[in-house]
Amino acid sequence: MDIQFVLYKLILCVVILLLSLMIAMYATLAERKVAGFFQDRLGPNRAGIFGLLQPVADGMKLFFKEEFMPANADKVLYILGPSLTMLVALLTSAVIPWGGTLNIGGTEFALQVADVNVGVLYVFAIVSIGVYGIMIGGWASNNKYALMGSVRAASQMISYELAMSMSIVTIVMTTGSLSLNEIVAQQHGMHWNVFTQPIGFVVFLICAFAECNRAPFDLPECDSELIGGYHTEYSSMKLGFYLFSEYINMFISSAMISSLFFGGYDFPFMNDLGLSHNMVTILGTAALFIKITFFGFLFMWVRWTLPRFRYDQLMRFGWKGLMPWAIVNMVLTGFLHLLFKK
Amino acid sequence: MLSLYLFYFLSTVALISALMVLLSKKPIHSVLYLTLTFFTLAGHYILLNAQFLAVVHIIVYAGAIMVLFLFTVMLLNLNLEGEFQKSTLMKFVATLTGGMLFLVLIGTLKSFDVGTLSEHPELTQIGLVKNLGKTLYSDYLLPFELSSILFLSAMVGAVMLGKKDKN
């Protein structure tokens, strides 16, 4: 391993980390602006021009709030909960291909931290352990509402993970690879998976909403019946971590949806514009971020449009609505793949 | 050299957390220590260049089974200490049977040829998803399919047991 390679990966890690945090920070502002737009009001506009300093003000407020820990809380687990949630939320970005390759001084640098040959499964693993932070935090608070929230989170995650994995299995079947880089590379030239896998896309999108605990699936923190759900007892920056990791999860989910179904950094006429290799890569990354922004907006759009599910509806929808569709989609894809693509 | 240090680190954490599964007083802590043990085992798989196995290990054990364990423990609210106090006779019998099982395991392992480890375990390719898939679906197709039937019957059985009695 030469020093240049290590240094490059280190820089890339730091850039992606800072970028995720920055985007999550401004996603909170965007959410409130979008909410304002949907409810025909202005949204936050006091701090800075257009309210651009609002996330900073929010962060300051959270930092200076009193740290409160319930007397009978499990002290170690109470702190472990939000930390784990944050850690897991940041882990996924390692395998997402953020762009093509940059050619600097004759050496090719890939805009991806780790091209793991089981990238899709790695994402699954991270998603499946994402619920630990919520469960641990909810249990450690020693509060009935928090416990209800975390139990709900666990059953919801497990129910929706199945349909989610099945919708990705179809992509793995048609691509023949578990590497995210390979999956994105095969969609070059507008061969986006969404055109061949519309059912899989819809199932994946709905499951992504459920896995991010976003409305209409935000039952773990359902404030009308559970006060604040799993983070009822949290205050100060620990609460901030929980709220913040939701936005990071949204960002990563949007990136995953774009990479799996919308060609990642692929954009129309990518190779016909006669631009240099590095220029195409930069434009591709820009295209990926436009797609991510759109899906981020979709997350907010749905949140401020649809009412929350009831809990039994959520479970029924997951097992009896999405699962059959995912299975039918998988069988159909396998059948057609066998028939036509020999 | 780095992998050797990693091996020692992972093994130490694995052993300590496995011991803590037994020693911790609260069931929730035991479950979490067991999860940590699974993670260290996944780390060992990565050291042996079996990435697929490592990731699947995390998905199945840490991601699904242990979440259900945690779910059950939370739902039953088994957080009171000393809830599992058993009578002296119970403890005596448990120690005896556990010790006997341990003896049998040691006896089996003693006469068992463990085989020699290759010089460079990090260079083996069988743990990669492509090679593993080819081996499973060509050389071991029948056992693979049979075990999937076993899983299916277990699933159907669980559903049947969990179904509410309509009568």
Coordinates of C-alpha atoms in Angstrom, one line a residue:
Chain A
M1 CA 0.0 0.0 0.0
D2 CA 1.6 3.2 -1.0
I3 CA 1.4 6.4 0.9
Q4 CA -0.4 8.3 -1.9
F5 CA -3.3 5.8 -1.9
V6 CA -3.7 5.9 1.8
L7 CA -3.6 9.7 1.9
Y8 CA -6.1 10.0 -0.9
K9 CA -8.6 7.6 0.8
L10 CA -8.2 9.6 4.0
I11 CA -8.9 12.9 2.3
L12 CA -11.9 11.3 0.6
C13 CA -13.2 9.9 3.9
V14 CA -13.0 13.4 5.6
V15 CA -14.6 15.1 2.6
I16 CA -17.5 12.7 2.5
L17 CA -18.0 12.9 6.3
L18 CA -18.1 16.7 6.3
L19 CA -20.3 16.7 3.3
S20 CA -22.8 14.3 4.9
L21 CA -22.9 16.5 8.0
M22 CA -23.2 19.7 6.1
I23 CA -26.0 18.3 3.9
A24 CA -27.8 16.9 6.9
M25 CA -27.5 20.3 8.6
Y26 CA -29.0 22.2 5.7
A27 CA -31.6 19.4 5.2
T28 CA -33.1 20.5 8.5
L29 CA -33.5 24.0 7.2
A30 CA -34.8 22.7 3.9
E31 CA -37.4 20.6 5.7
R32 CA -38.7 23.6 7.6
K33 CA -38.8 25.7 4.5
V34 CA -40.6 23.0 2.5
A35 CA -43.0 22.6 5.4
G36 CA -43.6 26.3 5.3
F37 CA -44.2 26.2 1.6
F38 CA -46.7 23.3 1.9
Q39 CA -48.6 25.1 4.8
D40 CA -48.6 28.4 3.0
R41 CA -46.3 30.2 5.4
L42 CA -42.7 31.5 5.2
G43 CA -40.7 29.1 7.4
P44 CA -37.7 30.2 9.4
N45 CA -36.3 33.5 8.0
R46 CA -34.9 35.3 11.1
A47 CA -31.4 34.0 11.4
G48 CA -29.3 35.3 8.5
I49 CA -30.5 36.0 5.0
F50 CA -33.3 33.6 4.0
G51 CA -32.8 31.9 7.4
L52 CA -29.5 30.4 6.2
L53 CA -28.0 30.6 9.7
Q54 CA -30.9 28.7 11.2
P55 CA -29.1 25.3 11.4
V56 CA -26.2 27.0 13.2
A57 CA -28.6 28.6 15.7
D58 CA -30.4 25.3 16.2
G59 CA -27.1 23.5 16.8
M60 CA -26.0 26.2 19.3
K61 CA -29.3 25.9 21.1
L62 CA -29.0 22.1 21.4
F63 CA -25.4 22.3 22.6
F64 CA -26.2 24.8 25.4
K65 CA -29.4 23.0 26.6
E66 CA -29.3 21.2 29.9
E67 CA -28.1 17.6 29.7
F68 CA -30.7 15.6 31.5
M69 CA -30.5 12.0 32.4
P70 CA -33.4 10.1 34.1
A71 CA -32.5 8.9 37.6
N72 CA -33.1 5.2 36.8
A73 CA -31.6 5.2 33.4
D74 CA -28.9 2.7 32.4
K75 CA -26.1 5.3 32.2
V76 CA -23.8 3.6 29.7
L77 CA -26.6 2.5 27.4
Y78 CA -28.3 5.9 27.6
I79 CA -25.2 7.5 26.1
L80 CA -24.5 4.6 23.7
G81 CA -27.9 4.9 22.1
P82 CA -27.5 8.2 20.2
S83 CA -23.8 7.6 19.6
L84 CA -24.5 4.3 17.9
T85 CA -27.3 5.8 15.8
M86 CA -25.0 8.5 14.6
L87 CA -22.1 6.1 13.9
V88 CA -24.3 3.7 11.9
A89 CA -25.9 6.5 9.9
L90 CA -22.4 7.6 8.8
L91 CA -21.1 4.2 7.9
T92 CA -23.0 3.5 4.7
S93 CA -21.5 6.4 2.7
A94 CA -18.2 4.3 2.4
V95 CA -19.5 2.1 -0.4
I96 CA -21.5 4.5 -2.4
P97 CA -19.8 5.5 -5.7
W98 CA -20.0 9.3 -5.7
G99 CA -18.6 9.7 -9.2
G100 CA -16.4 8.2 -11.9
T101 CA -12.7 8.5 -11.7
L102 CA -10.5 11.6 -11.5
N103 CA -7.3 11.6 -13.5
I104 CA -4.7 13.6 -11.6
G105 CA -1.1 13.4 -12.9
G106 CA -1.7 10.2 -14.8
T107 CA -3.1 8.3 -11.8
E108 CA -6.8 7.3 -11.7
F109 CA -8.6 8.1 -8.5
A110 CA -12.0 6.6 -7.9
L111 CA -14.6 8.7 -6.1
Q112 CA -15.5 5.9 -3.8
V113 CA -14.0 5.0 -0.5
A114 CA -14.2 1.2 -0.7
D115 CA -15.3 -0.8 -3.7
V116 CA -16.3 -3.8 -1.7
N117 CA -17.4 -6.8 -3.9
V118 CA -20.4 -7.3 -1.6
G119 CA -21.4 -3.6 -1.4
V120 CA -25.1 -4.1 -1.6
L121 CA -25.0 -6.6 1.3
Y122 CA -22.8 -4.2 3.3
V123 CA -25.5 -1.6 3.0
F124 CA -28.0 -4.2 4.2
A125 CA -25.9 -5.1 7.1
I126 CA -25.6 -1.4 8.2
V127 CA -29.3 -0.8 7.7
S128 CA -30.1 -3.9 9.8
I129 CA -28.0 -2.8 12.7
G130 CA -29.3 0.7 12.5
V131 CA -32.1 -0.1 14.8
Y132 CA -29.8 -0.9 17.7
G133 CA -29.3 2.8 18.6
I134 CA -33.0 3.4 18.8
M135 CA -33.7 0.2 20.7
I136 CA -30.9 0.8 23.2
G137 CA -31.7 4.4 23.7
G138 CA -35.4 3.7 24.2
W139 CA -34.8 0.9 26.7
A140 CA -32.1 2.7 28.6
S141 CA -34.4 5.7 29.2
N142 CA -36.6 3.6 31.6
N143 CA -39.7 5.2 30.3
K144 CA -42.8 3.4 29.1
Y145 CA -43.3 5.6 26.0
A146 CA -39.7 5.3 25.0
L147 CA -39.9 1.5 25.4
M148 CA -43.0 1.4 23.2
G149 CA -41.2 3.5 20.6
S150 CA -38.2 1.2 20.5
V151 CA -40.2 -2.0 20.3
R152 CA -42.2 -0.5 17.5
A153 CA -38.9 0.5 15.7
A154 CA -37.6 -3.0 16.0
S155 CA -40.7 -4.7 14.5
Q156 CA -41.1 -2.1 11.8
M157 CA -37.5 -2.4 10.7
I158 CA -37.6 -6.2 10.5
S159 CA -40.9 -6.1 8.6
Y160 CA -39.7 -3.7 6.0
E161 CA -36.2 -5.0 5.6
L162 CA -37.5 -8.1 4.0
A163 CA -39.4 -6.4 1.2
M164 CA -36.4 -4.0 0.8
S165 CA -33.9 -6.8 0.3
M166 CA -36.1 -8.6 -2.1
S167 CA -36.5 -5.6 -4.3
I168 CA -32.7 -5.3 -4.5
V169 CA -32.3 -9.0 -5.2
T170 CA -33.9 -8.3 -8.6
I171 CA -31.3 -5.7 -9.4
V172 CA -28.5 -8.1 -8.3
M173 CA -30.1 -10.7 -10.6
T174 CA -30.1 -8.5 -13.7
T175 CA -26.7 -7.0 -13.0
G176 CA -25.0 -10.1 -11.9
S177 CA -22.9 -8.3 -9.3
L178 CA -23.2 -7.3 -5.7
S179 CA -20.8 -4.4 -6.1
L180 CA -22.4 -1.0 -6.1
N181 CA -19.8 0.4 -8.4
E182 CA -20.6 -2.4 -11.0
I183 CA -24.3 -1.8 -10.6
V184 CA -23.9 1.9 -11.4
A185 CA -21.5 1.2 -14.2
Q186 CA -24.0 -1.1 -15.9
Q187 CA -26.6 1.6 -16.0
H188 CA -24.4 3.9 -18.2
G189 CA -26.1 5.4 -21.2
M190 CA -29.6 5.8 -19.7
H191 CA -30.0 2.1 -19.1
W192 CA -31.4 3.0 -15.7
N193 CA -32.8 0.2 -13.6
V194 CA -36.0 2.2 -12.9
F195 CA -37.2 1.5 -16.5
T196 CA -36.7 -2.3 -16.1
Q197 CA -37.6 -2.5 -12.4
P198 CA -40.6 -0.2 -11.8
I199 CA -42.2 -2.4 -9.2
G200 CA -38.8 -3.0 -7.4
F201 CA -38.3 0.8 -7.4
V202 CA -41.7 1.6 -5.8
V203 CA -41.2 -1.2 -3.2
F204 CA -37.7 0.0 -2.4
L205 CA -38.8 3.6 -2.1
I206 CA -41.6 2.8 0.3
C207 CA -39.3 0.6 2.4
A208 CA -36.6 3.4 2.4
F209 CA -39.2 5.7 4.0
A210 CA -40.0 3.1 6.6
E211 CA -36.3 2.4 7.3
C212 CA -35.6 6.1 7.8
N213 CA -38.5 6.3 10.3
R214 CA -40.0 9.1 8.2
A215 CA -43.6 10.0 8.0
P216 CA -46.0 8.3 7.2
F217 CA -44.0 5.5 8.9
D218 CA -42.7 7.5 11.9
L219 CA -44.5 5.3 14.4
P220 CA -41.5 4.9 16.7
E221 CA -41.6 8.6 17.5
C222 CA -45.3 9.1 16.9
D223 CA -45.9 12.2 19.0
S224 CA -49.6 12.0 19.1
E225 CA -49.6 8.8 21.1
L226 CA -46.1 8.3 22.4
I227 CA -45.0 11.9 23.3
G228 CA -41.7 11.6 21.6
G229 CA -41.3 7.9 21.2
Y230 CA -37.8 6.5 21.7
H231 CA -36.3 9.9 22.4
T232 CA -38.8 11.1 24.9
E233 CA -36.3 11.3 27.7
Y234 CA -33.5 12.8 25.6
S235 CA -32.4 16.4 25.6
S236 CA -29.6 18.6 24.5
M237 CA -27.2 17.3 21.9
K238 CA -28.1 13.6 22.5
L239 CA -31.5 14.4 21.2
G240 CA -29.7 16.4 18.5
F241 CA -27.9 13.3 17.4
Y242 CA -31.1 11.3 17.1
L243 CA -32.8 14.1 15.0
F244 CA -29.6 14.7 13.0
S245 CA -29.0 11.1 12.1
E246 CA -32.5 10.9 10.6
Y247 CA -31.4 13.5 8.1
I248 CA -28.1 11.7 7.4
N249 CA -30.2 8.6 6.8
M250 CA -32.4 10.5 4.4
F251 CA -29.4 11.7 2.5
I252 CA -27.8 8.2 2.3
S253 CA -31.1 6.7 1.3
S254 CA -31.5 9.2 -1.5
A255 CA -28.0 8.4 -2.6
M256 CA -28.8 4.7 -2.6
I257 CA -32.0 5.1 -4.5
S258 CA -30.2 7.3 -7.1
S259 CA -27.4 4.7 -7.4
L260 CA -29.5 1.6 -7.6
F261 CA -32.4 2.8 -9.8
F262 CA -31.4 6.1 -11.4
G263 CA -28.0 5.5 -12.8
G264 CA -26.0 7.1 -10.0
Y265 CA -23.6 9.6 -11.6
D266 CA -24.9 8.8 -15.1
F267 CA -26.5 11.6 -17.0
P268 CA -28.0 11.8 -20.6
F269 CA -25.4 12.3 -23.4
M270 CA -22.6 11.7 -21.0
N271 CA -20.1 10.6 -23.6
D272 CA -21.4 12.6 -26.5
L273 CA -20.5 16.1 -25.2
G274 CA -16.9 15.8 -26.1
L275 CA -15.7 16.9 -22.6
S276 CA -12.5 15.8 -20.9
H277 CA -12.6 12.8 -18.6
N278 CA -12.3 14.8 -15.4
M279 CA -15.0 17.3 -16.6
V280 CA -17.4 14.3 -17.2
T281 CA -16.7 13.0 -13.7
I282 CA -17.4 16.3 -12.1
L283 CA -20.6 16.8 -14.0
G284 CA -21.6 13.2 -13.1
T285 CA -21.1 13.9 -9.4
A286 CA -23.2 17.1 -9.9
A287 CA -25.9 15.0 -11.6
L288 CA -25.8 12.5 -8.7
F289 CA -26.3 15.3 -6.2
I290 CA -29.2 16.7 -8.2
K291 CA -30.9 13.3 -8.1
I292 CA -30.2 13.1 -4.3
T293 CA -31.7 16.6 -3.8
F294 CA -34.8 15.5 -5.7
F295 CA -35.3 12.4 -3.5
G296 CA -34.6 14.5 -0.4
F297 CA -37.4 16.8 -1.5
L298 CA -39.6 13.8 -2.1
F299 CA -39.0 12.6 1.5
M300 CA -40.2 16.1 2.7
W301 CA -43.0 16.3 0.2
V302 CA -44.5 13.0 1.5
R303 CA -44.0 13.9 5.1
W304 CA -46.0 17.1 4.8
T305 CA -48.7 15.5 2.5
L306 CA -49.6 12.1 3.9
P307 CA -51.1 11.5 7.4
R308 CA -49.4 8.9 9.6
F309 CA -50.4 5.2 9.4
R310 CA -52.0 3.4 12.3
Y311 CA -49.7 0.8 13.7
D312 CA -51.8 -2.3 12.5
Q313 CA -52.0 -0.6 9.1
L314 CA -48.3 -0.3 9.0
M315 CA -47.7 -3.9 9.8
R316 CA -50.4 -5.1 7.4
F317 CA -49.0 -3.0 4.6
G318 CA -45.5 -4.3 5.1
W319 CA -46.3 -8.0 5.2
K320 CA -49.4 -8.2 3.1
G321 CA -48.9 -5.3 0.7
L322 CA -45.2 -4.9 0.0
M323 CA -44.0 -8.5 0.5
P324 CA -46.2 -10.1 -2.1
W325 CA -45.3 -7.5 -4.7
A326 CA -41.6 -7.9 -3.9
I327 CA -41.9 -11.7 -4.3
V328 CA -43.9 -11.4 -7.6
N329 CA -41.4 -8.9 -8.9
M330 CA -38.5 -11.3 -8.0
V331 CA -40.1 -14.3 -9.6
L332 CA -41.1 -12.4 -12.7
T333 CA -37.6 -10.9 -13.1
G334 CA -36.0 -14.3 -12.8
F335 CA -38.4 -15.8 -15.3
L336 CA -37.9 -13.0 -17.9
H337 CA -34.1 -12.9 -17.3
L338 CA -33.9 -16.6 -18.0
L339 CA -36.1 -16.3 -21.1
F340 CA -34.5 -13.3 -22.8
K341 CA -31.0 -12.6 -21.6
K342 CA -29.1 -15.8 -22.3
Chain B
M1 CA 1.7 -8.1 10.8
L2 CA -1.3 -5.9 11.1
S3 CA -3.6 -8.8 10.6
L4 CA -1.9 -10.6 13.4
Y5 CA -2.5 -7.7 15.8
L6 CA -6.1 -7.5 14.6
F7 CA -6.5 -11.2 15.2
Y8 CA -5.3 -10.9 18.8
F9 CA -7.5 -7.8 19.4
L10 CA -10.6 -9.4 17.9
S11 CA -10.0 -12.7 19.8
T12 CA -9.6 -10.8 23.1
V13 CA -12.7 -8.8 22.6
A14 CA -14.6 -11.9 21.5
L15 CA -13.6 -13.9 24.6
I16 CA -14.3 -11.1 27.0
S17 CA -17.7 -10.3 25.5
A18 CA -18.6 -14.0 25.4
L19 CA -17.7 -14.2 29.1
M20 CA -19.7 -11.1 29.8
V21 CA -22.8 -12.7 28.2
L22 CA -22.8 -15.2 31.1
L23 CA -21.6 -12.8 33.8
S24 CA -23.7 -9.7 33.3
K25 CA -26.7 -9.4 35.6
K26 CA -29.2 -7.8 33.3
P27 CA -30.5 -9.9 30.3
I28 CA -30.3 -6.8 28.0
H29 CA -26.6 -6.5 28.7
S30 CA -26.1 -10.2 27.9
V31 CA -27.9 -9.8 24.6
L32 CA -25.8 -6.7 23.7
Y33 CA -22.6 -8.5 24.6
L34 CA -23.6 -11.5 22.4
T35 CA -24.1 -9.0 19.5
L36 CA -20.6 -7.7 20.1
T37 CA -19.3 -11.3 20.0
F38 CA -21.0 -11.8 16.6
F39 CA -19.3 -8.6 15.4
T40 CA -15.9 -9.8 16.4
L41 CA -16.5 -13.1 14.7
A42 CA -17.4 -11.2 11.5
G43 CA -14.1 -9.4 11.9
H44 CA -12.4 -12.8 11.9
Y45 CA -14.1 -13.8 8.7
I46 CA -12.8 -10.6 7.1
L47 CA -9.3 -11.5 8.2
L48 CA -9.8 -14.8 6.4
N49 CA -10.8 -12.9 3.3
A50 CA -14.4 -14.2 3.6
Q51 CA -16.2 -10.9 3.0
F52 CA -19.5 -12.5 1.9
L53 CA -19.6 -14.7 5.0
A54 CA -18.8 -11.8 7.3
V55 CA -21.5 -9.5 5.9
V56 CA -24.1 -12.3 5.9
H57 CA -23.1 -13.2 9.4
I58 CA -23.9 -9.6 10.5
I59 CA -27.1 -9.4 8.6
V60 CA -28.5 -12.7 9.9
Y61 CA -27.2 -12.8 13.5
A62 CA -26.6 -9.1 14.5
G63 CA -29.3 -7.7 12.2
A64 CA -32.2 -10.1 12.5
I65 CA -31.8 -12.7 15.3
M66 CA -30.3 -10.5 18.0
V67 CA -32.8 -7.7 17.2
L68 CA -35.6 -10.2 17.9
F69 CA -33.8 -11.4 21.1
L70 CA -33.6 -7.8 22.2
F71 CA -37.2 -7.2 21.2
T72 CA -38.4 -10.2 23.3
V73 CA -36.3 -9.3 26.3
M74 CA -37.6 -5.7 26.1
L75 CA -41.2 -6.8 25.6
L76 CA -41.1 -9.1 28.6
N77 CA -39.3 -6.4 30.5
L78 CA -36.8 -8.8 32.0
N79 CA -34.7 -6.1 33.5
L80 CA -35.0 -7.0 37.2
E81 CA -31.9 -8.4 38.7
G82 CA -32.1 -11.8 40.2
E83 CA -35.2 -12.8 38.4
F84 CA -33.5 -16.0 37.3
Q85 CA -32.8 -17.3 40.8
K86 CA -33.2 -21.1 40.9
S87 CA -33.2 -23.6 43.7
T88 CA -29.9 -25.2 44.8
L89 CA -30.8 -28.5 43.3
M90 CA -31.5 -26.8 39.9
K91 CA -28.1 -25.1 40.0
F92 CA -26.3 -28.3 40.9
V93 CA -28.0 -30.3 38.1
A94 CA -27.3 -27.4 35.6
T95 CA -23.6 -27.3 36.5
L96 CA -23.3 -31.1 36.3
T97 CA -24.9 -31.4 32.9
G98 CA -23.1 -28.3 31.5
G99 CA -19.8 -29.7 32.7
M100 CA -20.6 -33.1 31.1
L101 CA -21.3 -31.4 27.8
F102 CA -18.0 -29.5 28.1
L103 CA -16.2 -32.8 28.7
V104 CA -17.8 -34.5 25.7
L105 CA -16.9 -31.5 23.5
I106 CA -13.3 -31.6 24.7
G107 CA -13.1 -35.3 24.1
T108 CA -14.4 -35.0 20.6
L109 CA -12.1 -32.1 19.7
K110 CA -9.1 -34.0 21.1
S111 CA -9.4 -36.9 18.7
F112 CA -10.5 -34.7 15.8
D113 CA -8.0 -33.7 13.2
V114 CA -8.3 -30.0 12.8
G115 CA -6.2 -29.9 9.7
T116 CA -3.4 -27.5 9.0
L117 CA -4.1 -23.9 8.3
S118 CA -2.7 -22.5 5.1
E119 CA 0.3 -20.2 5.5
H120 CA -1.6 -17.2 4.2
P121 CA -5.3 -17.5 5.2
E122 CA -5.9 -13.9 3.8
L123 CA -5.2 -15.2 0.3
T124 CA -7.8 -17.9 0.2
Q125 CA -10.5 -17.1 -2.3
I126 CA -13.3 -19.5 -1.3
G127 CA -15.0 -16.9 1.0
L128 CA -15.6 -14.5 -1.9
V129 CA -19.2 -14.5 -3.1
K130 CA -18.5 -15.7 -6.6
N131 CA -16.4 -18.7 -5.6
L132 CA -18.7 -19.6 -2.7
G133 CA -21.8 -19.4 -5.0
K134 CA -20.2 -21.6 -7.6
T135 CA -19.2 -24.2 -5.1
L136 CA -22.5 -24.2 -3.4
Y137 CA -24.5 -24.5 -6.6
S138 CA -22.3 -27.2 -8.2
D139 CA -20.5 -29.4 -5.7
Y140 CA -23.0 -29.1 -2.8
L141 CA -26.3 -28.5 -4.6
L142 CA -28.2 -31.4 -2.9
P143 CA -27.2 -30.5 0.7
F144 CA -27.9 -26.8 0.0
E145 CA -31.4 -27.5 -1.4
L146 CA -32.1 -30.0 1.4
S147 CA -31.2 -27.4 4.1
S148 CA -33.4 -24.8 2.4
I149 CA -36.3 -27.3 2.6
L150 CA -35.5 -27.7 6.3
F151 CA -35.7 -24.0 6.7
L152 CA -39.0 -23.8 4.9
S153 CA -40.5 -26.5 7.1
A154 CA -39.2 -24.7 10.2
M155 CA -40.8 -21.5 9.0
V156 CA -44.2 -23.2 8.2
G157 CA -44.0 -24.9 11.6
A158 CA -43.4 -21.6 13.4
V159 CA -46.3 -20.0 11.6
M160 CA -48.5 -23.0 12.6
L161 CA -47.5 -22.8 16.2
G162 CA -47.9 -19.0 16.3
K163 CA -51.4 -19.1 14.8
K164 CA -54.2 -18.4 17.2
D165 CA -56.5 -21.4 17.7
K166 CA -59.7 -20.6 15.9
N167 CA -61.7 -23.3 17.8

